[in-house]
Amino acid sequence: MSDTIHPPSAEFAENAHIDAARYRALYDASLRDPEAFWQEHGQRIDWIKPFTKVKDVNFDLGNVSIKWFEDGTLNVAANCIDRHLASRGDQTAIIWEPDSPDEEALHISYRELHARTCKMANALKELGVTRGDRVVLYMPMIPEAAYAMLACARIGAIHSVVFGGFSSDALAARVNGSEAKVVVTADEAPRGGRNTPLKTNADKALDGVSHDCKLLVVQRTGGDIPMQEGRDHWLHDLEAKVADDCPPEEMNAEDPLFILYTSGSTGAPKGVVHTSGGYLTWASMTHELVFDYHDGDIYWCTADVGWVTGHSYIVYGPLANGATTLMFEGVPTYPDASRFWQVCEKHKVNQFYTAPTAIRALMGKGREFVDRCDLSSLKLLGTVGEPINPEAWNWYNDVVGQGRCPIVDTWWQTETGGHLMTPLPGATATKPGSCTTPFFGVEPVVLDAQSGEEITSTEAEGVLCIKSSWPGQMRSVWGDHERFEKTYFSDYKGYYFTGDGCRRDKDGYYWITGRVDDVINVSGHRMGTAEVESALVAHPKVSEAAVVGYPHDVKGQGIYCYVTLMAGEEYTDDLRKELRDWVRKEIGPIASPDLIQWAPGLPKTRSGKIMRRILRKIAEDDFGSLGDTSTLAEPAVVDDLIENRMNRS
Ligand code: WTA
């Protein structure tokens, strides 16, 4: 951890929306009188019927209920498109940069965004989608992904975006879980010079779906794709038939806008539910203030729309603010490690937002890939997804930002809808590796992990919880409100439990120390170890598996698997490879195991519970301090695991 302090430059602070004094005043006001604060800031979006009630929140287990602006009505798509047409119809809403630099970029104006979104909305209606129906999106990073999200919002349908890198099995689970009426996909998704067969994957997924579900297919590559009569429809065919205007539905502030599946410490991924009014208020306010977005700026977030970052900070936040948002189809290293910086130069990007894993990977390629590009347009840099190590922070600051761009290290989660702790670039002095201080209305607390007591001293270390609600908070788990309460409100009564550990330093700055549950963070992608375990034990030769994270130079955390085979099976390198491919097929390439150790036995308590703490220590190469092993049923198992541990380099 580094305590070097980087204050905002006087010049930046002077032109910023929020300087230090204003941050303090507004933050205090937001806690002192949340009703008044959000009464005012809830006006940043256009309401059809204005709200009269600001908030109604209960965090008590058994009665958890979260409502913001509950009697207001609005349409999210109208906020992201229609309200800008009079003043900025010709302004670029989306710049689309394709996977290959040889293909032409697109500039989509707000007027065009309106027409394309309406067409897509009418196409969905043609397929029978109405208010409240679920639509799954399984898409490449193309403008149609944004049109589809906004089209759902326009007609009051609930979208559930599934990352294009997920397998057909994972897609099927999400289509079933949300009982989606339509899956919107594309023929293929080009990425890094290779095409992922999305439509073929979707076909396989639908084999595992028992309810009636249609496919709406966008033509991206023109690859040869079989279409199933009656079930599959080309978007361009439907669009040729429908009008380019579609009136927005009047929705309640608390009507669901989207479901997004995310991994937890137990069971299958859960569908995080976000609603309309509070979510949009939060996404747009944080986008404007955290990135210090000003009219005319070109803003780029490199995430995929399959993750919450893509929802809040490629689509909803920027478009609600009438911004120009860049959408990139490709990867940072294709055709070479200069690609990000070439795109910044080409489109004169002002704010650039990416993940620490990408920064570390590019840092490893050497600074010449950055130095050959003109990055003088950059004004601000951001990171998200995992703790950033000071070395990567400093490289980002010195080499990419040339020492002139503030860095915002934004801590948040799928569940939080948008940033909760982050520097405000004109207000907050930054420390490399710290997400610094809370955004308006956010009350972080550090609890003692054992006692659950709040630690009130400034310096503290423990479990990170949030004391009261903010408008962008998730409202429920799709179809399982009890699971919502149990996951987030049962361990520490009266608080929202984040699942993260943290340290608060003498200046009141927060440092996220990583997850305290069985969730690991691989290249900024969140994964439940239980998911990888259940994929492994689904293999006919595997009898038992335990999965933990271990420190990885580029990915942040790597996936370390301990596997016990069925009696009589042979432990071979070929089988290791087979298991790795198996997990990729079951979940997707992002879940690919880095290391598989054969474990004739797993350390268990006498009651048969796997002692993951010990497995974590062995994977971290830190077995000098295994802690209490007195409850182990068979202590010799541990010696064997240590002796045969995998080489991590
Ligand atoms: C981690 C991504 C440290 C954290 C927006 C959190 C971070 C999980 C940061 C959520 C950060 C995210 N510093 N850790 N700036 N941002 N995390 O739901 O462990 O994919 O709980 O949301 O990522 O991951 P999720």
XYZ file of C-alpha atoms and ligand atoms in Angstrom:
674
model
C 0.000 0.000 0.000
C 1.216 3.429 -0.801
C 0.628 6.632 1.080
C 1.892 9.017 -1.607
C -0.755 11.690 -1.958
C -1.787 13.163 -5.296
C -3.940 16.270 -4.796
C -6.034 17.517 -7.727
C -4.291 20.243 -9.698
C -5.603 23.761 -9.082
C -6.495 23.984 -12.751
C -8.511 20.782 -12.737
C -10.283 21.690 -9.503
C -11.221 25.102 -10.842
C -13.023 23.683 -13.868
C -14.497 20.662 -12.112
C -18.161 20.224 -11.178
C -17.152 19.519 -7.579
C -14.176 20.902 -5.652
C -13.092 19.938 -2.142
C -15.247 22.454 -0.292
C -18.332 21.558 -2.293
C -17.729 17.850 -1.771
C -17.696 18.325 1.995
C -20.767 20.541 2.002
C -22.795 18.265 -0.254
C -21.672 15.081 1.471
C -22.682 16.467 4.855
C -26.002 17.635 3.468
C -26.650 14.225 1.902
C -26.322 12.489 5.284
C -27.969 15.182 7.377
C -31.160 15.330 5.365
C -31.321 12.605 2.716
C -34.932 13.414 1.892
C -34.132 17.000 0.959
C -30.923 16.033 -0.822
C -32.585 13.441 -3.047
C -35.695 15.538 -3.524
C -33.370 17.972 -5.244
C -31.076 15.540 -7.087
C -33.934 13.304 -8.190
C -34.797 16.180 -10.536
C -31.841 15.450 -12.765
C -34.043 13.045 -14.676
C -37.314 13.830 -16.442
C -40.384 12.504 -14.689
C -43.707 12.028 -16.415
C -45.449 12.242 -13.053
C -43.159 13.809 -10.446
C -42.533 11.828 -7.266
C -43.790 13.105 -3.927
C -42.198 10.382 -1.762
C -38.404 10.278 -1.727
C -37.562 7.059 0.074
C -39.067 4.186 1.979
C -36.423 1.749 3.158
C -36.262 -1.098 5.628
C -33.057 -3.149 6.143
C -34.515 -5.424 8.849
C -34.215 -9.102 8.077
C -37.614 -10.510 7.192
C -38.924 -7.126 6.085
C -36.284 -5.833 3.721
C -37.834 -3.385 1.305
C -36.172 -0.608 -0.674
C -38.113 2.034 -2.561
C -37.034 5.351 -3.999
C -39.222 7.963 -5.672
C -41.965 5.341 -5.506
C -44.926 7.345 -6.782
C -43.038 8.934 -9.681
C -43.356 7.719 -13.276
C -40.854 7.961 -16.108
C -39.424 6.208 -19.102
C -35.717 5.431 -18.933
C -35.206 5.326 -22.715
C -36.938 8.683 -23.117
C -34.497 10.060 -20.543
C -31.555 8.621 -22.450
C -32.727 9.667 -25.923
C -35.885 11.713 -26.494
C -35.183 14.504 -24.060
C -31.908 15.262 -25.866
C -33.372 15.438 -29.363
C -34.304 19.117 -29.362
C -30.934 20.343 -28.154
C -28.539 17.672 -29.434
C -30.270 15.563 -32.072
C -27.244 15.776 -34.366
C -24.654 15.237 -31.658
C -22.956 11.844 -31.602
C -24.428 9.658 -28.901
C -22.373 6.531 -29.587
C -19.024 6.173 -31.304
C -18.579 2.565 -32.274
C -15.062 1.259 -32.826
C -15.011 -2.206 -34.415
C -12.747 -5.115 -33.538
C -10.574 -4.593 -36.579
C -8.996 -1.175 -37.090
C -9.458 -1.736 -40.841
C -13.210 -1.601 -40.512
C -14.806 1.824 -40.317
C -15.936 3.323 -37.022
C -19.534 4.542 -36.724
C -20.837 7.792 -35.288
C -24.460 7.408 -34.204
C -26.307 10.638 -33.498
C -29.023 10.961 -30.871
C -31.550 11.221 -33.697
C -30.308 7.992 -35.222
C -30.237 6.346 -31.784
C -33.884 7.297 -31.453
C -34.870 5.772 -34.790
C -32.875 2.575 -34.312
C -34.108 2.052 -30.763
C -37.727 2.594 -31.831
C -37.299 0.124 -34.687
C -35.860 -2.463 -32.343
C -38.673 -1.805 -29.852
C -41.261 -2.348 -32.566
C -39.472 -5.508 -33.690
C -39.687 -6.840 -30.131
C -43.372 -5.980 -30.055
C -43.821 -7.912 -33.312
C -42.450 -10.924 -31.466
C -45.054 -10.455 -28.769
C -42.967 -8.728 -26.103
C -44.955 -6.474 -23.807
C -44.512 -4.600 -20.532
C -42.960 -6.687 -17.790
C -41.742 -9.472 -20.136
C -38.106 -10.531 -19.924
C -35.734 -10.343 -22.879
C -32.266 -11.895 -22.758
C -29.502 -10.173 -24.719
C -26.514 -12.270 -25.805
C -24.659 -9.824 -27.946
C -21.360 -8.672 -29.379
C -20.212 -5.173 -28.444
C -22.144 -3.509 -31.252
C -24.536 -0.551 -31.147
C -27.461 -2.963 -31.470
C -26.674 -4.121 -27.917
C -27.403 -0.593 -26.679
C -30.450 -0.282 -28.962
C -31.795 -3.537 -27.548
C -31.345 -2.443 -23.929
C -33.009 0.882 -24.623
C -35.734 -0.755 -26.722
C -36.663 -2.943 -23.752
C -36.684 0.098 -21.486
C -38.871 1.912 -23.978
C -41.606 -0.714 -24.003
C -41.270 -1.608 -20.334
C -39.695 -5.019 -20.912
C -36.972 -6.169 -18.514
C -33.626 -7.013 -20.094
C -31.130 -9.516 -18.841
C -27.797 -9.208 -20.613
C -25.658 -12.343 -20.679
C -21.963 -11.780 -21.409
C -21.099 -13.056 -24.914
C -18.225 -15.079 -23.438
C -20.562 -17.298 -21.445
C -21.268 -20.823 -22.638
C -24.583 -22.074 -23.991
C -25.222 -23.851 -20.668
C -24.806 -20.605 -18.738
C -27.066 -18.858 -21.264
C -29.730 -21.572 -20.937
C -29.720 -21.221 -17.144
C -30.332 -17.482 -17.433
C -33.041 -17.823 -20.101
C -34.798 -20.354 -17.879
C -34.254 -18.351 -14.711
C -35.930 -15.267 -16.128
C -38.417 -17.150 -18.360
C -37.415 -14.867 -21.202
C -39.755 -14.545 -24.173
C -37.041 -13.538 -26.627
C -33.263 -13.844 -26.859
C -31.598 -11.110 -28.905
C -28.302 -12.260 -30.363
C -26.098 -11.912 -33.442
C -24.699 -14.308 -35.995
C -21.155 -14.008 -34.650
C -19.129 -11.801 -32.347
C -15.715 -10.731 -33.643
C -13.160 -10.264 -30.863
C -9.430 -10.101 -31.215
C -9.633 -11.305 -34.821
C -11.695 -14.402 -33.989
C -15.436 -14.916 -34.295
C -17.466 -16.354 -31.430
C -20.484 -18.264 -32.809
C -23.165 -16.560 -30.729
C -26.129 -17.798 -32.750
C -24.884 -21.384 -32.649
C -24.412 -21.102 -28.882
C -27.889 -19.639 -28.556
C -29.333 -22.542 -30.591
C -27.696 -24.999 -28.202
C -28.939 -23.037 -25.222
C -32.506 -23.103 -26.486
C -32.330 -26.896 -26.654
C -32.214 -26.700 -22.877
C -35.134 -24.283 -22.557
C -38.590 -25.745 -22.119
C -40.769 -22.651 -22.503
C -41.537 -20.904 -25.772
C -38.697 -18.528 -26.634
C -37.943 -16.675 -29.863
C -34.621 -15.539 -31.277
C -34.061 -12.097 -32.747
C -30.814 -12.151 -34.697
C -28.639 -9.202 -35.676
C -26.416 -9.659 -38.686
C -22.889 -8.695 -37.684
C -20.432 -10.762 -39.725
C -22.713 -12.245 -42.390
C -21.492 -15.737 -41.478
C -23.574 -18.656 -42.656
C -26.222 -19.158 -39.997
C -29.101 -21.624 -40.065
C -32.400 -20.059 -39.044
C -35.231 -22.046 -37.524
C -38.517 -21.239 -39.221
C -41.054 -19.654 -36.879
C -38.609 -19.308 -33.982
C -35.727 -17.258 -35.415
C -36.074 -13.822 -36.971
C -33.508 -11.535 -38.584
C -33.665 -8.055 -37.125
C -33.294 -6.478 -40.570
C -36.319 -8.403 -41.861
C -38.531 -7.226 -39.023
C -37.160 -3.694 -39.179
C -38.141 -3.435 -42.819
C -41.744 -3.893 -41.741
C -42.037 -1.705 -38.650
C -42.270 2.042 -37.988
C -39.312 4.047 -36.729
C -41.352 5.605 -33.985
C -42.519 3.899 -30.833
C -44.098 5.797 -27.954
C -42.327 5.238 -24.619
C -44.327 3.424 -21.932
C -45.007 5.282 -18.734
C -43.251 3.220 -16.054
C -43.236 3.436 -12.295
C -39.964 4.418 -10.624
C -39.881 1.000 -8.964
C -40.638 -1.062 -12.082
C -37.680 -3.349 -12.858
C -35.387 -2.044 -15.595
C -33.084 -5.031 -15.769
C -31.901 -8.272 -14.239
C -28.206 -9.033 -14.261
C -26.929 -12.389 -13.063
C -23.894 -12.270 -10.820
C -21.894 -14.760 -8.807
C -22.159 -15.179 -5.086
C -20.497 -17.385 -2.528
C -23.123 -20.109 -2.710
C -25.328 -21.711 -5.300
C -26.055 -20.657 -8.842
C -25.597 -17.013 -9.911
C -28.415 -14.790 -8.756
C -30.435 -12.317 -10.789
C -29.755 -8.868 -9.364
C -32.817 -6.664 -9.928
C -32.446 -2.952 -10.601
C -35.410 -0.653 -11.002
C -35.920 2.506 -13.036
C -35.992 5.867 -11.248
C -33.386 5.430 -8.525
C -31.015 3.479 -10.741
C -31.039 6.095 -13.487
C -30.587 8.934 -11.014
C -27.570 7.164 -9.551
C -25.991 6.116 -12.858
C -26.306 9.576 -14.358
C -25.191 11.514 -11.286
C -22.106 9.378 -10.670
C -21.211 9.410 -14.364
C -21.281 13.180 -14.490
C -19.502 13.910 -11.208
C -17.011 11.052 -10.905
C -15.733 11.399 -14.460
C -16.257 15.154 -14.331
C -18.069 14.862 -17.628
C -18.650 18.152 -19.463
C -20.706 18.778 -22.589
C -18.754 17.900 -25.700
C -16.390 15.460 -23.981
C -15.694 12.078 -25.542
C -15.977 9.401 -22.907
C -14.831 5.792 -23.157
C -15.493 2.890 -20.820
C -13.818 -0.303 -22.063
C -16.135 -2.729 -20.248
C -18.473 -5.157 -21.965
C -22.234 -4.528 -21.790
C -22.473 -8.014 -20.301
C -21.284 -6.592 -16.973
C -22.822 -3.949 -14.763
C -20.073 -1.491 -15.692
C -21.270 -1.612 -19.284
C -24.872 -1.045 -18.183
C -24.234 1.967 -15.957
C -21.212 3.527 -17.624
C -21.462 2.759 -21.335
C -25.206 2.985 -21.767
C -27.454 4.400 -19.041
C -25.297 6.955 -17.195
C -23.665 8.585 -20.235
C -26.780 8.607 -22.404
C -28.944 10.017 -19.607
C -26.414 12.849 -19.507
C -26.480 13.468 -23.259
C -22.848 12.393 -23.489
C -20.855 10.914 -26.334
C -20.010 7.373 -25.273
C -17.547 5.164 -27.075
C -18.272 1.484 -27.504
C -15.384 -0.805 -28.420
C -15.875 -4.250 -29.874
C -12.322 -5.494 -29.552
C -9.632 -6.328 -27.026
C -6.663 -4.279 -25.717
C -4.023 -6.381 -27.443
C -5.394 -6.769 -30.963
C -3.844 -6.198 -33.457
C -1.223 -5.184 -30.885
C -0.829 -3.721 -27.404
C -1.266 -0.198 -28.767
C -4.928 -0.611 -29.585
C -6.443 1.179 -26.570
C -4.141 4.136 -27.058
C -4.712 4.258 -30.812
C -8.445 4.406 -30.187
C -7.912 7.223 -27.670
C -5.875 9.132 -30.233
C -8.241 8.449 -33.136
C -11.400 9.565 -31.318
C -9.766 12.177 -29.058
C -10.998 10.500 -25.919
C -11.214 12.742 -22.832
C -12.184 10.290 -20.100
C -10.909 6.729 -20.161
C -12.219 4.022 -17.804
C -10.799 0.488 -17.630
C -9.872 -2.377 -15.296
C -6.620 -2.917 -13.382
C -6.095 -6.269 -15.084
C -5.939 -4.536 -18.492
C -3.527 -1.955 -17.104
C -1.253 -4.666 -15.700
C -1.347 -6.650 -18.936
C -0.449 -3.570 -21.004
C 2.194 -2.459 -18.516
C 3.854 -5.831 -19.089
C 4.100 -5.126 -22.826
C 6.218 -2.030 -22.304
C 5.638 1.698 -22.525
C 6.593 2.020 -26.190
C 3.061 0.932 -27.135
C 1.728 3.955 -25.273
C 4.439 6.404 -26.223
C 3.821 6.052 -29.930
C 0.288 7.485 -29.550
C -0.850 11.052 -29.000
C -2.772 10.990 -25.720
C -2.999 14.730 -25.253
C -6.827 14.644 -25.352
C -7.002 12.626 -22.112
C -8.210 14.558 -19.078
C -9.106 11.809 -16.627
C -8.475 8.096 -16.059
C -10.585 5.630 -14.142
C -10.361 2.061 -12.876
C -12.895 -0.460 -11.659
C -13.360 -4.103 -10.817
C -10.635 -4.998 -8.345
C -8.057 -3.377 -6.119
C -5.325 -1.713 -8.157
C -1.768 -2.292 -6.981
C 0.271 0.915 -6.565
C 2.751 -0.171 -9.239
C 0.004 -0.363 -11.859
C -1.558 2.845 -10.530
C 1.748 4.691 -10.920
C 2.280 3.382 -14.432
C -1.246 4.427 -15.417
C -0.620 7.846 -13.893
C 2.866 8.448 -15.317
C 2.839 6.689 -18.678
C -0.798 6.923 -19.798
C -1.873 10.065 -17.942
C 1.526 11.737 -18.283
C 1.091 12.959 -14.726
C -1.691 15.346 -15.723
C -4.836 13.222 -15.422
C -6.494 12.525 -12.096
C -7.237 8.846 -11.504
C -10.571 7.758 -10.103
C -10.407 4.302 -8.495
C -14.107 3.501 -8.305
C -15.300 0.856 -5.860
C -18.740 -0.565 -6.427
C -20.640 -3.758 -7.272
C -23.332 -5.150 -9.534
C -25.603 -4.795 -6.510
C -24.871 -1.113 -5.966
C -25.870 0.040 -9.467
C -23.058 2.578 -9.594
C -20.034 3.955 -7.762
C -20.209 4.015 -3.956
C -16.665 4.971 -3.040
C -14.418 6.890 -5.371
C -12.417 10.068 -5.583
C -14.155 13.058 -7.153
C -11.413 14.257 -9.454
C -11.547 17.968 -8.634
C -12.056 17.387 -4.939
C -10.207 14.365 -3.632
C -6.465 13.937 -3.145
C -5.777 10.363 -4.249
C -3.547 7.648 -2.796
C -2.536 4.849 -5.181
C -4.539 1.739 -4.293
C -7.272 3.447 -2.283
C -10.818 4.083 -3.508
C -10.658 7.022 -1.062
C -14.008 8.324 0.215
C -17.769 7.785 -0.226
C -19.989 9.361 -2.858
C -22.938 11.530 -1.763
C -25.469 9.707 0.359
C -23.242 6.695 1.009
C -22.422 5.756 4.604
C -19.750 3.056 4.717
C -19.052 1.345 8.032
C -16.335 -1.067 9.080
C -17.514 -3.919 11.274
C -15.546 -6.338 13.344
C -15.913 -9.614 11.448
C -16.469 -11.716 14.567
C -18.591 -9.524 16.781
C -20.355 -7.581 14.053
C -19.775 -4.414 16.078
C -19.179 -1.168 14.226
C -15.587 0.062 14.629
C -15.912 3.774 15.203
C -12.256 4.793 15.401
C -10.994 6.399 12.212
C -8.380 3.721 11.689
C -10.120 0.405 11.328
C -9.948 -2.929 9.581
C -12.783 -5.365 9.073
C -15.847 -6.084 7.006
C -17.320 -3.378 4.791
C -21.025 -2.684 5.173
C -23.243 0.237 4.163
C -25.480 1.784 6.746
C -28.412 3.097 4.769
C -29.810 2.939 1.274
C -28.879 4.944 -1.823
C -31.082 5.291 -4.915
C -29.053 2.903 -7.119
C -29.201 -0.046 -4.734
C -30.496 -3.406 -6.013
C -34.032 -4.149 -4.893
C -34.235 -7.922 -4.892
C -33.003 -11.186 -6.344
C -35.174 -12.130 -9.300
C -37.807 -14.594 -8.110
C -36.196 -15.062 -4.689
C -36.561 -12.136 -2.326
C -35.650 -14.380 0.595
C -32.259 -15.072 -0.942
C -31.770 -11.331 -1.301
C -32.395 -10.797 2.398
C -30.279 -13.758 3.431
C -27.300 -12.816 1.254
C -27.071 -9.141 2.103
C -28.916 -8.476 5.351
C -28.584 -11.514 7.605
C -24.905 -11.650 8.624
C -24.784 -8.113 9.997
C -28.182 -6.969 11.182
C -29.448 -3.665 9.906
C -26.666 -3.142 7.353
C -26.122 -3.932 3.692
C -23.224 -6.429 3.664
C -20.896 -5.950 0.679
C -18.891 -9.178 0.918
C -15.688 -7.103 0.844
C -13.114 -6.534 3.541
C -11.488 -3.144 3.967
C -9.148 -0.959 5.937
C -9.800 2.674 6.851
C -6.637 4.706 7.309
C -5.875 7.667 9.562
C -7.279 10.089 6.969
C -10.538 8.150 6.740
C -9.585 6.725 3.333
C -10.878 3.270 2.397
C -8.692 0.459 1.031
C -10.544 -2.585 -0.263
C -8.696 -5.728 0.786
C -10.745 -8.177 -1.308
C -13.673 -10.491 -0.773
C -14.291 -12.060 2.605
C -16.592 -14.709 1.126
C -16.036 -17.488 -1.395
C -16.096 -15.164 -4.352
C -12.933 -14.650 -6.375
C -12.059 -11.884 -8.766
C -10.345 -13.069 -11.922
C -9.333 -10.312 -14.321
C -12.037 -8.133 -12.815
C -14.645 -10.861 -13.408
C -16.457 -12.012 -10.381
C -16.822 -15.709 -9.857
C -18.182 -17.971 -7.166
C -15.763 -20.771 -6.307
C -18.886 -22.924 -5.850
C -19.750 -22.471 -9.531
C -16.387 -23.783 -10.681
C -16.631 -26.632 -8.170
C -20.026 -27.712 -9.397
C -18.779 -27.604 -13.000
C -15.843 -29.848 -12.015
C -17.884 -32.402 -10.107
C -20.285 -32.613 -13.043
C -17.442 -34.364 -14.913
C -17.918 -38.152 -14.735
C -14.363 -38.801 -13.527
C -14.389 -36.273 -10.688
C -15.559 -37.238 -7.250
C -14.801 -34.057 -5.344
C -13.411 -30.574 -5.990
C -12.500 -27.485 -3.999
C -11.642 -24.191 -5.687
C -9.850 -21.163 -4.238
C -8.189 -18.016 -5.538
C -4.457 -17.298 -5.434
C -2.506 -14.115 -6.255
C -1.865 -13.755 -9.982
C 0.349 -11.023 -11.442
C -1.931 -10.022 -14.289
C -5.359 -11.423 -13.438
C -5.362 -10.272 -9.826
C -6.511 -13.715 -8.788
C -6.074 -17.038 -10.538
C -8.272 -20.133 -10.172
C -6.660 -22.946 -8.160
C -8.538 -26.254 -8.133
C -8.057 -29.264 -5.890
C -9.576 -32.300 -7.555
C -10.205 -35.807 -6.263
C -11.005 -38.413 -8.905
C -13.391 -41.342 -8.767
C -11.796 -44.580 -7.555
C -9.811 -46.267 -10.312
C -9.388 -43.149 -12.474
C -5.873 -42.198 -13.497
C -4.375 -38.817 -12.644
C -2.835 -37.668 -15.952
C -1.889 -34.397 -17.634
C -4.334 -35.202 -20.418
C -7.107 -35.322 -17.873
C -6.010 -31.935 -16.504
C -6.469 -30.483 -19.962
C -9.784 -32.261 -20.371
C -11.060 -30.774 -17.108
C -9.929 -27.309 -18.091
C -11.832 -27.592 -21.405
C -14.789 -29.004 -19.547
C -15.078 -25.989 -17.245
C -14.728 -23.637 -20.227
C -17.600 -25.423 -21.876
C -19.743 -25.508 -18.735
C -19.282 -21.866 -17.755
C -17.123 -20.042 -20.293
C -13.453 -19.247 -20.946
C -13.292 -16.724 -18.090
C -13.721 -19.589 -15.614
C -10.857 -21.623 -17.065
C -8.832 -23.169 -14.183
C -5.253 -21.909 -13.988
C -3.931 -24.707 -11.803
C -5.350 -28.129 -11.047
C -3.803 -30.080 -8.205
C -4.646 -33.741 -7.811
C -5.852 -34.228 -4.270
C -6.241 -37.803 -3.100
C -7.921 -36.275 -0.054
C -9.244 -32.856 0.986
C -8.770 -31.414 4.471
C -12.064 -31.761 6.308
C -13.395 -31.226 9.762
C -14.711 -34.245 11.620
C -18.178 -33.217 10.547
C -17.073 -33.388 6.914
C -16.791 -29.691 6.086
C -13.949 -28.790 3.712
C -11.473 -26.453 5.432
C -11.079 -23.876 2.709
C -8.929 -21.619 4.839
C -6.182 -24.247 4.666
C -6.615 -24.770 0.943
C -6.372 -21.030 0.397
C -3.132 -20.853 2.358
C -1.575 -23.692 0.382
C -2.604 -22.089 -2.923
C -1.132 -18.798 -1.735
C 2.122 -20.601 -0.838
C 1.670 -19.392 2.717
C 1.464 -22.694 4.543
C 3.843 -21.625 7.311
C 0.798 -20.159 9.031
C -1.975 -22.655 8.572
C -3.610 -21.641 11.816
C -5.621 -24.039 13.885
C -5.585 -27.508 12.335
C -6.719 -29.325 15.442
C -10.201 -29.934 14.083
C -8.929 -31.789 11.030
C -10.180 -35.328 10.627
C -7.022 -36.500 8.863
C -4.034 -34.175 9.360
C -1.820 -36.160 6.954
C -3.926 -34.961 4.024
C -2.515 -31.487 4.478
C 1.115 -32.635 4.321
C 0.391 -34.377 1.065
C -1.241 -31.285 -0.426
C 1.681 -29.090 0.610
C 4.206 -31.507 -0.809
C 2.420 -31.759 -4.155
C 1.333 -28.134 -4.478
C 1.439 -26.588 -7.930
C 4.172 -24.287 -9.096
C 2.539 -20.922 -9.527
C 5.048 -19.274 -11.831
C -14.402 -5.699 -6.466
C -17.950 -4.462 -10.618
C -11.301 -2.830 -5.189
C -14.986 -5.837 -5.062
C -18.300 -2.959 -10.645
C -16.473 -5.877 -5.335
C -13.139 -3.533 -6.356
C -16.547 -6.640 -6.633
C -13.220 -2.279 -7.011
C -17.777 -6.314 -7.427
C -12.231 -1.287 -6.687
C -14.847 -3.540 -7.684
N -11.310 -1.618 -5.772
N -12.190 -3.792 -5.453
N -12.210 -0.107 -7.270
N -14.296 -2.318 -7.823
N -14.155 -4.289 -6.822
O -20.195 -7.018 -9.098
O -14.540 -7.036 -4.496
O -18.524 -7.394 -10.962
O -17.212 -6.513 -4.321
O -18.961 -5.139 -9.977
O -15.366 -6.247 -7.341
O -17.736 -6.921 -8.687
P -18.898 -6.682 -9.734
